[in-house]
XYZ file of C-alpha atoms in Angstrom:
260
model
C 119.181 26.301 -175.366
C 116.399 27.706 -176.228
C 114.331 31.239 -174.374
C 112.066 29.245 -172.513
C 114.554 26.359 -170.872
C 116.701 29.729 -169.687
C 113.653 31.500 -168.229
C 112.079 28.988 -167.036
C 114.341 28.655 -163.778
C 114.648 32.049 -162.931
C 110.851 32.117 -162.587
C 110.471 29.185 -160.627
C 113.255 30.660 -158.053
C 110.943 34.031 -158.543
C 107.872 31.828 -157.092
C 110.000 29.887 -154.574
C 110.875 33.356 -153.364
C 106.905 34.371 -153.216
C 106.131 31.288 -150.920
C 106.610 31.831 -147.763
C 103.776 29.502 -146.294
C 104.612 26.023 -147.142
C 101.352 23.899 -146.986
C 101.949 20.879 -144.206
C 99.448 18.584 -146.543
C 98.743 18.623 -150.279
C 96.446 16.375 -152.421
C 96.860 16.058 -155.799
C 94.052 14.885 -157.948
C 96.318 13.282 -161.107
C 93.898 14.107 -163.840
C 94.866 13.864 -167.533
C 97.111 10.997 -167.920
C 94.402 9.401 -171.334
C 94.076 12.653 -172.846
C 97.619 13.334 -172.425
C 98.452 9.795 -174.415
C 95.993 10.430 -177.174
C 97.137 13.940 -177.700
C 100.915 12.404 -178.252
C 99.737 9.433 -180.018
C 100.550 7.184 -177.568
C 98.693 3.989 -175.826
C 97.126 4.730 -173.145
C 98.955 2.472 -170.555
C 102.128 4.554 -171.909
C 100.154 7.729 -170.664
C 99.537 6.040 -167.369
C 103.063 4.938 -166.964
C 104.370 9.025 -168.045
C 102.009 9.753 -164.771
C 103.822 7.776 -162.581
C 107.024 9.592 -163.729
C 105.421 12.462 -163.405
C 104.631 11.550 -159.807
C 107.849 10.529 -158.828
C 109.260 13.494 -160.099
C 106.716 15.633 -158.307
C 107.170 13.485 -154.853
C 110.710 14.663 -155.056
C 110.139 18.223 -155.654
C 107.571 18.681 -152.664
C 110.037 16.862 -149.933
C 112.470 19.208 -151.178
C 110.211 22.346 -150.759
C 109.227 20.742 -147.496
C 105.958 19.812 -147.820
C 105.639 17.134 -144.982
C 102.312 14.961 -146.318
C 101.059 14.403 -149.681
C 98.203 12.035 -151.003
C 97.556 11.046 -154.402
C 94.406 10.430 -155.779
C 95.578 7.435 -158.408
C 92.639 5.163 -158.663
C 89.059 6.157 -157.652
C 86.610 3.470 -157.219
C 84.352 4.924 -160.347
C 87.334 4.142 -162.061
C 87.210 0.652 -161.704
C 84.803 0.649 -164.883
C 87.300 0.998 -167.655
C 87.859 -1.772 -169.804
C 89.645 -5.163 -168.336
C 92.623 -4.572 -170.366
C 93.383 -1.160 -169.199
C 92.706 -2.426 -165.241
C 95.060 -5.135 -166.178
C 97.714 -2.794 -167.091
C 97.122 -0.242 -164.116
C 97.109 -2.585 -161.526
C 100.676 -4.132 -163.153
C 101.964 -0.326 -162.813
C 100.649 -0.059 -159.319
C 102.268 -3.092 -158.236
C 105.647 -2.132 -159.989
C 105.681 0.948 -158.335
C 104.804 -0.656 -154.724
C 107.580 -2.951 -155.086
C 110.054 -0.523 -156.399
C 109.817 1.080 -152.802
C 111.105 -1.192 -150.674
C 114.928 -0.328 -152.403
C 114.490 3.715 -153.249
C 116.871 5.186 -151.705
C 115.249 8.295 -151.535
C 112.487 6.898 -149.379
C 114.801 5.438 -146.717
C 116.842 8.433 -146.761
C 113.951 10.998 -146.331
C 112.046 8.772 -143.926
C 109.218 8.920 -146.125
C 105.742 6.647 -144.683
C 103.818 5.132 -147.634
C 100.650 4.140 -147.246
C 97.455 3.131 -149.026
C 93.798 4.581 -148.745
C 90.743 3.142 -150.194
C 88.539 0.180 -149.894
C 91.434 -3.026 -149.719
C 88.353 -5.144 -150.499
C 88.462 -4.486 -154.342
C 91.888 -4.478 -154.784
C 93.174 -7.685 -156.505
C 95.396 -10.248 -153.610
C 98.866 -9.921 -155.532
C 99.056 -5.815 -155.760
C 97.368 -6.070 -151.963
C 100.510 -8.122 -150.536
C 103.033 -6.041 -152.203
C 100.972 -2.563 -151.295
C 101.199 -3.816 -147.380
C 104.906 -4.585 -147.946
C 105.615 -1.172 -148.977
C 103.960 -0.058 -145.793
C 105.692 -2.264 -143.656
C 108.849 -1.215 -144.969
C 108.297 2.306 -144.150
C 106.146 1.561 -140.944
C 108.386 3.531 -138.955
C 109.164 6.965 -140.490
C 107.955 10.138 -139.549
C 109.557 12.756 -141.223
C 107.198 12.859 -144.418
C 104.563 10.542 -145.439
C 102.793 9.478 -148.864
C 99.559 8.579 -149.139
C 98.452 7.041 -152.216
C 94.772 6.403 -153.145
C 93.628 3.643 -154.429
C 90.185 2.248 -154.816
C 89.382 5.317 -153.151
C 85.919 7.005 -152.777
C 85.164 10.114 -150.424
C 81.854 9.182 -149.516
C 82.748 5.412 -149.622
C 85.187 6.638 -147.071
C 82.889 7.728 -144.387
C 80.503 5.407 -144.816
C 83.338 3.047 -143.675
C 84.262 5.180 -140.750
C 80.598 5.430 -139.813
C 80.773 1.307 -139.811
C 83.534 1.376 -137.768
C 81.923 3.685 -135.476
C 79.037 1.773 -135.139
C 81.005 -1.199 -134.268
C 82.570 0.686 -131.607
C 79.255 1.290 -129.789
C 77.954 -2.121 -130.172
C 81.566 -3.269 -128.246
C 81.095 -0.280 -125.676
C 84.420 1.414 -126.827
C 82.350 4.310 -128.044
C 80.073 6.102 -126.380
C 77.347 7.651 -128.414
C 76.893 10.940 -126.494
C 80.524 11.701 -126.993
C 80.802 10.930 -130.679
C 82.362 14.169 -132.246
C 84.017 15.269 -135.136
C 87.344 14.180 -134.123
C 85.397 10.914 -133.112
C 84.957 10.987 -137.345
C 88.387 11.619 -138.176
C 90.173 8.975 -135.972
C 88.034 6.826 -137.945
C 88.673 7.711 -141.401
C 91.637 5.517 -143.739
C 91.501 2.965 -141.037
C 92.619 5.379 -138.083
C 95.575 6.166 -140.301
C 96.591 9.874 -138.645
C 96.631 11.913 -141.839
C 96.548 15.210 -141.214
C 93.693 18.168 -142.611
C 94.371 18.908 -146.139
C 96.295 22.568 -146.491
C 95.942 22.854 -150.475
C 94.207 20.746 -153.208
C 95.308 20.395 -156.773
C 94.208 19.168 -159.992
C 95.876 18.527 -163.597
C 93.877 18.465 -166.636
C 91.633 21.582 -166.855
C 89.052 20.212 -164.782
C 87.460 22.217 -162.266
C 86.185 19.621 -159.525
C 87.357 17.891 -156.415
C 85.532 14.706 -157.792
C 85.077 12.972 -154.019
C 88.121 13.322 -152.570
C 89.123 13.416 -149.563
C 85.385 15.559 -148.490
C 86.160 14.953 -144.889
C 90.007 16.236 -144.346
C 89.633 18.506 -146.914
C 86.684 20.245 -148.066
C 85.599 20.156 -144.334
C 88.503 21.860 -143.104
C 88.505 24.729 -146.115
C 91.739 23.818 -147.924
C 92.690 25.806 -150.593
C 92.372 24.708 -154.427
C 93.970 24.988 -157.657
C 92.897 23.773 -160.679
C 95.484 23.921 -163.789
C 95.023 22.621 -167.147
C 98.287 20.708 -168.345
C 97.844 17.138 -168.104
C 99.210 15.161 -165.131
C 102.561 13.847 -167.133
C 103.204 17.415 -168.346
C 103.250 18.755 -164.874
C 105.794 20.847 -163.975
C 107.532 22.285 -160.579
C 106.200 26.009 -161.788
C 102.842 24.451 -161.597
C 103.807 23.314 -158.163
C 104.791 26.481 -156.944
C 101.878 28.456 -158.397
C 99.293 26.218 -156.992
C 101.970 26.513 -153.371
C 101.629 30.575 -154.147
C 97.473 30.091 -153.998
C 97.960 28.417 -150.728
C 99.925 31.519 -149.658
C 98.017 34.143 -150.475
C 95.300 32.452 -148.490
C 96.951 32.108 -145.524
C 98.264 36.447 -145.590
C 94.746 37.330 -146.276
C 93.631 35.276 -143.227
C 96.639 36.573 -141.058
C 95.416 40.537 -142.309
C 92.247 39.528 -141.143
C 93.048 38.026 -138.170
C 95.258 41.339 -137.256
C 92.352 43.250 -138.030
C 89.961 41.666 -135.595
């Protein structure tokens, strides 16, 4: 055993004990999963397919640190210029991963909502049916929910609400003088009722939020923490530091809202 697989746990129980704000929403940009590959030696869909261990793993350790919603920026739709043969391969991993959720156990046990945002549109038909039976299967829970992004674009995003919005008017379900921001967010994902994000992180030692999620979370404030190991080399410490960011935040605001 060696220093660091001995210390290691006594300083994530150290941060656990720090938090005592637990964020209600997180979004994690997954950055890193390449570099990570070429850095090992590995192919690159091997890299991609380390990420979605890496976000399985993750998935587990926020329902168990009670973190009720979480969305995953997987595929953006700037992304969809890579090379066929890598798309080919994603979209395979996608679909595996879709599928494998209508038997984890840990998802019918936790109550755990899945669902997909993006633009459906670009999305090939096959990984389409088996992404809508994945939400179909977990239509009904409540207790946490996954949201996993794919095809997804911030400002693609609004643009689409604004659509929809628009079509409301011409029907005369919407009336213009009353449009508001809330009028905005019931829009957004297809009305899906995703909550304002609480803390933003990303993997990879990139500092930017790269279009995501500019509505529920850059115009409600949410904190952010950037962190440089790749996305399959992410680890629960890195969890709880970025958790420990969201923290602080909130007893600075509760100081100042004490102080007047």
């Amino acid at each position: 055993m060696t220093l660091r697989s001995r210390i290691e746990p006594l300083y994530e129980r150290y941060l656990q004990w720090q938090v005592k704000h637990i964020p209600r929403h997180v979004a994690v940009i997954q950055d890193g999963n390449r570099r990570f590959a070429r850095e090992q030696g590995l192919d690159t869909a091997v890299g991609h397919r380390l990420g979605a261990d890496a976000t399985e793993q993750v998935l587990d350790w926020a329902c168990e640190l009670g973190v009720r919603h979480i969305t995953l920026y997987t595929f953006s739709t700037e992304n969809f210029r890579r090379d066929s043969a890598e798309l080919a391969s994603l979209f395979l991993l996608f679909q595996e991963k879709f599928a494998a959720i209508l038997k984890d156990k840990r998802v019918h046990k936790n109550h755990i909502r899945v669902r997909m945002i993006g633009d459906r549109s670009l999305l090939p038909e096959d990984l389409l049916a088996t992404i809508e039976a994945a939400e179909k299967a977990t239509l009904h829970y409540t207790d946490y929910s996954v949201n996993i992004a794919l095809a997804y674009g911030g400002r693609n995003e609004i643009v689409h609400a604004a659509r929809s919005i628009l079509d409301g008017v011409k029907r005369g379900a919407v009336d213009p003088a009353a449009i508001s921001p809330a009028t905005v967010e019931s829009h957004l994902n297809r009305g899906a009722p995703i909550p304002p994000v609480d803390l933003i992180i990303r993997t990879g030692n990139d500092y930017r939020t790269s279009n995501f999620l500019p509505w529920l979370a850059n115009g409600h404030e949410s904190a952010v923490y950037f962190c440089a190991p790749f996305w399959p080399a992410f680890r629960k410490i890195d969890l709880l530091r970025a958790m420990r960011v969201y923290d602080q935040r909130m007893l600075l605001k509760e100081r100042t809202d004490r102080q007047g």
